[in-house]
């Protein structure tokens, strides 16, 4: 085996892992929409993270114990990140999918990179140039087109009608803020320990809301083949496997190169929504996605080149 074979194989392995990660994440939205009438949204989120936690618990007990002083020193930041990334993001997505087609939710979430850039600028003073600002504004136009169904003057009306857009936009904000805060992740906290800690804290934060749904709203989960398979998918594939695959892919390719694979999530999501849910894209979908992707291109690709 020559010296170039192994790195090339590793690179192809990274491509495969990152493609599978985006496929698993895209499928998460389709599952959330497919079972919206059978599994209450908070129940789906709560059981997802409980099952994921049970799977990873044997592997995180020792790293967490070794890193206990790090948690004690940074408990506020780690609690906030758990609240945003675990408690908030998927729960808000599942709430939105109660009334919003999966394709709409996926397209709205494709604007995340631009929101991450905005939060990095606001919170940490990361320098942005004119192209990146233009990208933010163009992506915002895409979001308005999606939310208003092509009628921009009706955007506030559509947000107020409880059709899921507000929930999903809140999820976008949660994930973007979580991603921006990753730069502050405590050093010395291994990746698996960080993941395990955020799952534990996020699941604990979610529990009171789940109990409210269960006891006050009287929305309970019926354990059957559909619910078990759905929870199994979002716990094992969209949570654990996606996390491990993504981290390995980033390790091989570097964060900047791996980051571009995020844009495959809406591609997979729309394809799966079309095949399994029979959803079809209308003119306003194409208009919205065009603005969002042009905005991402301006903000991330051209913008970084200009900064460089």
Coordinates of C-alpha atoms in Angstrom, one line a residue:
X1 CA 0.0 0.0 0.0
X2 CA 1.6 3.3 -1.0
X3 CA 1.6 6.4 1.2
X4 CA -1.3 8.0 -0.7
X5 CA -3.7 5.1 -0.6
X6 CA -4.6 5.3 3.1
X7 CA -5.3 9.1 3.2
X8 CA -7.4 8.7 0.1
X9 CA -9.4 5.9 1.6
X10 CA -9.8 7.9 4.8
X11 CA -11.1 10.8 2.8
X12 CA -13.7 8.6 1.0
X13 CA -14.7 7.1 4.4
X14 CA -15.3 10.7 5.6
X15 CA -17.4 11.4 2.6
X16 CA -19.5 8.3 3.3
X17 CA -19.9 9.1 7.0
X18 CA -20.9 12.7 6.3
X19 CA -23.4 11.7 3.6
X20 CA -25.0 9.1 6.0
X21 CA -25.1 11.7 8.7
X22 CA -27.1 14.2 6.6
X23 CA -29.3 11.3 5.4
X24 CA -30.1 10.4 9.0
X25 CA -30.8 14.0 10.0
X26 CA -33.0 14.6 6.9
X27 CA -34.9 11.4 7.8
X28 CA -35.5 12.8 11.3
X29 CA -37.9 15.5 9.9
X30 CA -39.7 13.0 7.8
X31 CA -40.3 10.7 10.7
X32 CA -41.4 13.6 12.9
X33 CA -44.0 14.5 10.3
X34 CA -45.1 10.9 9.5
X35 CA -46.0 10.1 13.1
X36 CA -47.3 13.6 14.1
X37 CA -50.8 12.2 14.6
X38 CA -49.7 9.1 16.5
X39 CA -46.8 10.3 18.8
X40 CA -47.1 13.6 20.8
X41 CA -44.2 15.9 20.0
X42 CA -42.8 16.1 23.5
X43 CA -43.1 12.3 24.0
X44 CA -41.1 11.7 20.8
X45 CA -38.4 14.1 21.9
X46 CA -38.3 12.7 25.5
X47 CA -38.2 9.0 24.5
X48 CA -35.7 9.8 21.8
X49 CA -33.2 11.1 24.2
X50 CA -33.9 8.5 26.9
X51 CA -33.2 5.7 24.5
X52 CA -30.1 7.4 23.2
X53 CA -28.9 7.9 26.8
X54 CA -29.4 4.3 27.7
X55 CA -27.3 3.2 24.7
X56 CA -24.4 5.5 25.4
X57 CA -24.5 5.4 29.2
X58 CA -21.9 2.5 29.5
X59 CA -19.5 4.5 27.4
X60 CA -19.8 7.9 29.1
X61 CA -19.9 7.1 32.9
X62 CA -16.1 7.1 33.3
X63 CA -15.3 10.1 31.0
X64 CA -18.0 12.1 32.8
X65 CA -16.6 11.2 36.2
X66 CA -13.1 12.2 35.1
X67 CA -14.5 15.5 33.7
X68 CA -16.7 16.4 36.7
X69 CA -14.5 19.4 37.7
X70 CA -14.9 20.8 34.2
X71 CA -18.7 20.5 34.5
X72 CA -18.7 22.2 38.0
X73 CA -16.6 25.1 36.6
X74 CA -18.7 25.5 33.5
X75 CA -22.1 24.4 34.5
X76 CA -23.9 27.5 33.3
X77 CA -22.6 27.3 29.8
X78 CA -23.1 23.5 29.5
X79 CA -26.6 23.8 30.9
X80 CA -27.4 26.5 28.3
X81 CA -26.0 24.4 25.5
X82 CA -28.0 21.4 26.6
X83 CA -31.2 23.5 26.8
X84 CA -30.6 24.8 23.3
X85 CA -29.2 21.7 21.5
X86 CA -31.1 18.9 23.1
X87 CA -34.2 20.2 24.9
X88 CA -35.0 23.0 22.5
X89 CA -34.0 22.2 19.0
X90 CA -35.7 18.8 18.2
X91 CA -38.6 19.5 20.5
X92 CA -39.5 22.7 18.6
X93 CA -39.0 20.9 15.3
X94 CA -41.4 18.1 16.4
X95 CA -43.9 20.8 17.6
X96 CA -43.7 22.5 14.2
X97 CA -44.2 19.3 12.3
X98 CA -47.5 18.8 14.0
X99 CA -49.0 21.2 11.4
X100 CA -46.1 22.1 9.0
X101 CA -45.2 19.8 6.0
X102 CA -41.7 18.3 6.4
X103 CA -40.5 20.0 3.3
X104 CA -41.3 23.4 4.7
X105 CA -39.5 22.7 7.9
X106 CA -36.5 21.3 6.2
X107 CA -36.2 24.4 3.9
X108 CA -36.5 26.8 6.8
X109 CA -33.8 24.9 8.7
X110 CA -31.5 25.1 5.7
X111 CA -31.0 28.8 6.6
X112 CA -29.1 27.7 9.8
X113 CA -25.6 28.5 8.5
X114 CA -26.6 32.2 8.0
X115 CA -28.0 32.4 11.5
X116 CA -24.9 30.9 12.9
X117 CA -22.8 33.5 11.2
X118 CA -25.1 36.2 12.5
X119 CA -24.9 35.0 16.1
X120 CA -21.1 34.7 15.8
X121 CA -21.0 38.3 14.8
X122 CA -23.4 39.6 17.5
X123 CA -22.0 37.5 20.4
X124 CA -18.3 37.2 19.7
X125 CA -17.6 40.0 17.3
X126 CA -16.6 37.7 14.5
X127 CA -15.7 40.0 11.5
X128 CA -18.2 39.8 8.6
X129 CA -17.9 41.5 5.2
X130 CA -20.4 43.0 2.8
X131 CA -20.9 39.8 1.0
X132 CA -21.8 38.0 4.2
X133 CA -24.3 40.7 5.2
X134 CA -25.8 40.5 1.7
X135 CA -26.0 36.7 2.2
X136 CA -27.9 37.1 5.5
X137 CA -30.4 39.5 3.9
X138 CA -31.0 37.3 0.8
X139 CA -31.5 34.2 3.0
X140 CA -34.0 36.2 5.1
X141 CA -35.9 36.9 1.9
X142 CA -36.0 33.2 1.3
X143 CA -37.4 32.6 4.8
X144 CA -40.1 35.3 4.2
X145 CA -41.0 33.6 0.9
X146 CA -41.5 30.2 2.6
X147 CA -43.4 31.5 5.6
X148 CA -45.7 33.7 3.6
X149 CA -46.2 31.1 0.8
X150 CA -45.0 33.6 -1.7
X151 CA -47.0 36.6 -0.4
X152 CA -44.5 38.7 1.7
X153 CA -47.2 41.1 2.9
X154 CA -48.9 38.1 4.6
X155 CA -45.8 36.9 6.6
X156 CA -47.0 38.1 10.0
X157 CA -50.5 36.6 9.4
X158 CA -48.9 33.2 8.5
X159 CA -46.7 33.3 11.6
X160 CA -49.7 34.1 13.8
X161 CA -51.9 31.3 12.5
X162 CA -50.1 28.5 14.4
X163 CA -49.1 26.7 11.3
X164 CA -45.8 25.5 12.6
X165 CA -43.5 28.2 11.1
X166 CA -42.9 29.9 14.4
X167 CA -41.9 26.7 16.1
X168 CA -39.5 25.8 13.4
X169 CA -38.0 29.3 13.2
X170 CA -37.5 29.0 17.0
X171 CA -35.7 25.7 16.4
X172 CA -33.4 27.4 13.9
X173 CA -32.5 30.1 16.4
X174 CA -31.8 27.4 19.1
X175 CA -29.5 25.4 16.8
X176 CA -27.7 28.5 15.5
X177 CA -27.1 29.8 19.0
X178 CA -25.9 26.3 20.1
X179 CA -23.6 26.1 17.2
X180 CA -22.1 29.6 17.8
X181 CA -21.5 28.7 21.4
X182 CA -19.5 25.5 20.5
X183 CA -16.4 27.7 20.2
X184 CA -16.8 28.2 24.0
X185 CA -16.9 24.5 24.8
X186 CA -14.6 23.8 27.7
X187 CA -11.2 22.4 26.7
X188 CA -10.4 19.1 28.2
X189 CA -14.0 17.8 27.8
X190 CA -13.8 14.8 25.4
X191 CA -16.4 14.7 22.6
X192 CA -18.3 11.7 23.9
X193 CA -18.4 13.1 27.4
X194 CA -19.7 16.4 26.1
X195 CA -22.4 14.6 24.0
X196 CA -23.4 12.5 27.0
X197 CA -23.5 15.4 29.4
X198 CA -25.7 17.5 27.0
X199 CA -28.0 14.6 26.5
X200 CA -28.4 14.0 30.3
X201 CA -29.0 17.7 31.1
X202 CA -31.2 18.2 28.0
X203 CA -33.3 15.2 28.9
X204 CA -33.7 16.4 32.5
X205 CA -34.8 19.9 31.3
X206 CA -37.3 18.3 28.9
X207 CA -38.9 16.1 31.6
X208 CA -41.2 18.7 33.2
X209 CA -42.6 19.7 29.7
X210 CA -43.1 16.0 28.8
X211 CA -45.0 15.4 32.1
X212 CA -47.2 18.5 31.4
X213 CA -48.0 17.0 28.0
X214 CA -48.7 13.6 29.5
X215 CA -50.6 14.6 32.7
X216 CA -52.2 17.9 31.9
X217 CA -52.8 17.7 28.2
X218 CA -53.4 14.0 28.5
X219 CA -51.5 13.2 25.3
X220 CA -49.9 9.8 25.8
X221 CA -47.7 7.6 23.7
X222 CA -49.1 4.3 22.6
X223 CA -46.3 1.7 22.3
X224 CA -46.8 -0.2 19.1
X225 CA -44.6 -1.1 16.1
X226 CA -44.8 2.4 14.5
X227 CA -43.9 4.2 17.7
X228 CA -41.1 1.8 18.7
X229 CA -39.5 1.9 15.2
X230 CA -39.8 5.7 15.0
X231 CA -38.2 6.2 18.5
X232 CA -35.6 3.7 17.6
X233 CA -34.7 5.6 14.4
X234 CA -34.5 9.0 15.9
X235 CA -32.5 7.7 18.9
X236 CA -30.1 5.4 17.2
X237 CA -29.6 6.8 13.7
X238 CA -30.5 10.5 14.0
X239 CA -28.8 10.9 17.4
X240 CA -26.0 8.5 18.2
X241 CA -24.9 7.3 14.8
X242 CA -25.1 10.8 13.3
X243 CA -23.1 12.3 16.2
X244 CA -20.3 9.6 15.9
X245 CA -20.2 9.7 12.1
X246 CA -20.2 13.5 12.0
X247 CA -17.3 13.8 14.5
X248 CA -15.2 11.3 12.6
X249 CA -15.9 13.0 9.3
X250 CA -14.9 16.4 10.8
X251 CA -11.8 14.8 12.3
X252 CA -10.7 13.5 8.8
X253 CA -11.7 16.5 6.6
X254 CA -11.5 19.5 9.0
X255 CA -14.6 21.5 10.1
X256 CA -14.6 23.9 7.2
X257 CA -14.7 21.1 4.5
X258 CA -17.1 19.0 6.5
X259 CA -19.4 22.0 7.0
X260 CA -20.5 22.0 3.3
X261 CA -22.1 18.6 3.7
X262 CA -24.8 20.2 6.0
X263 CA -26.4 21.5 2.8
X264 CA -27.2 17.9 1.9
X265 CA -29.8 17.7 4.7
X266 CA -32.5 19.6 2.8
X267 CA -31.7 17.5 -0.4
X268 CA -32.2 14.2 1.5
X269 CA -35.1 15.6 3.5
X270 CA -37.0 16.8 0.4
X271 CA -36.4 13.5 -1.4
X272 CA -37.6 11.4 1.5
X273 CA -40.6 13.7 2.1
X274 CA -41.6 13.2 -1.5
X275 CA -41.1 9.4 -1.5
X276 CA -42.6 8.6 1.9
X277 CA -45.1 11.5 2.6
X278 CA -46.1 12.3 -1.0
X279 CA -45.2 16.0 -0.5
X280 CA -44.7 18.1 -3.6
X281 CA -42.9 21.4 -3.9
X282 CA -44.8 24.4 -5.1
X283 CA -43.5 27.6 -6.8
X284 CA -43.0 29.4 -3.4
X285 CA -40.9 26.5 -2.2
X286 CA -38.5 26.9 -5.1
X287 CA -38.4 30.7 -4.7
X288 CA -37.6 30.4 -1.0
X289 CA -34.9 27.7 -1.4
X290 CA -33.3 29.7 -4.3
X291 CA -33.0 32.8 -2.0
X292 CA -31.7 30.7 0.9
X293 CA -29.0 28.9 -1.0
X294 CA -27.9 32.0 -2.8
X295 CA -27.7 33.6 0.6
X296 CA -25.6 30.7 2.0
X297 CA -23.3 30.8 -1.0
X298 CA -22.7 34.5 -0.6
X299 CA -22.2 34.3 3.2
X300 CA -20.1 31.2 3.4
X301 CA -18.3 30.5 0.2
X302 CA -17.7 33.9 -1.4
X303 CA -17.8 35.7 1.9
X304 CA -15.0 33.6 3.4
X305 CA -12.9 34.0 0.2
X306 CA -13.3 37.8 0.5
X307 CA -12.3 37.6 4.2
X308 CA -9.3 35.5 3.3

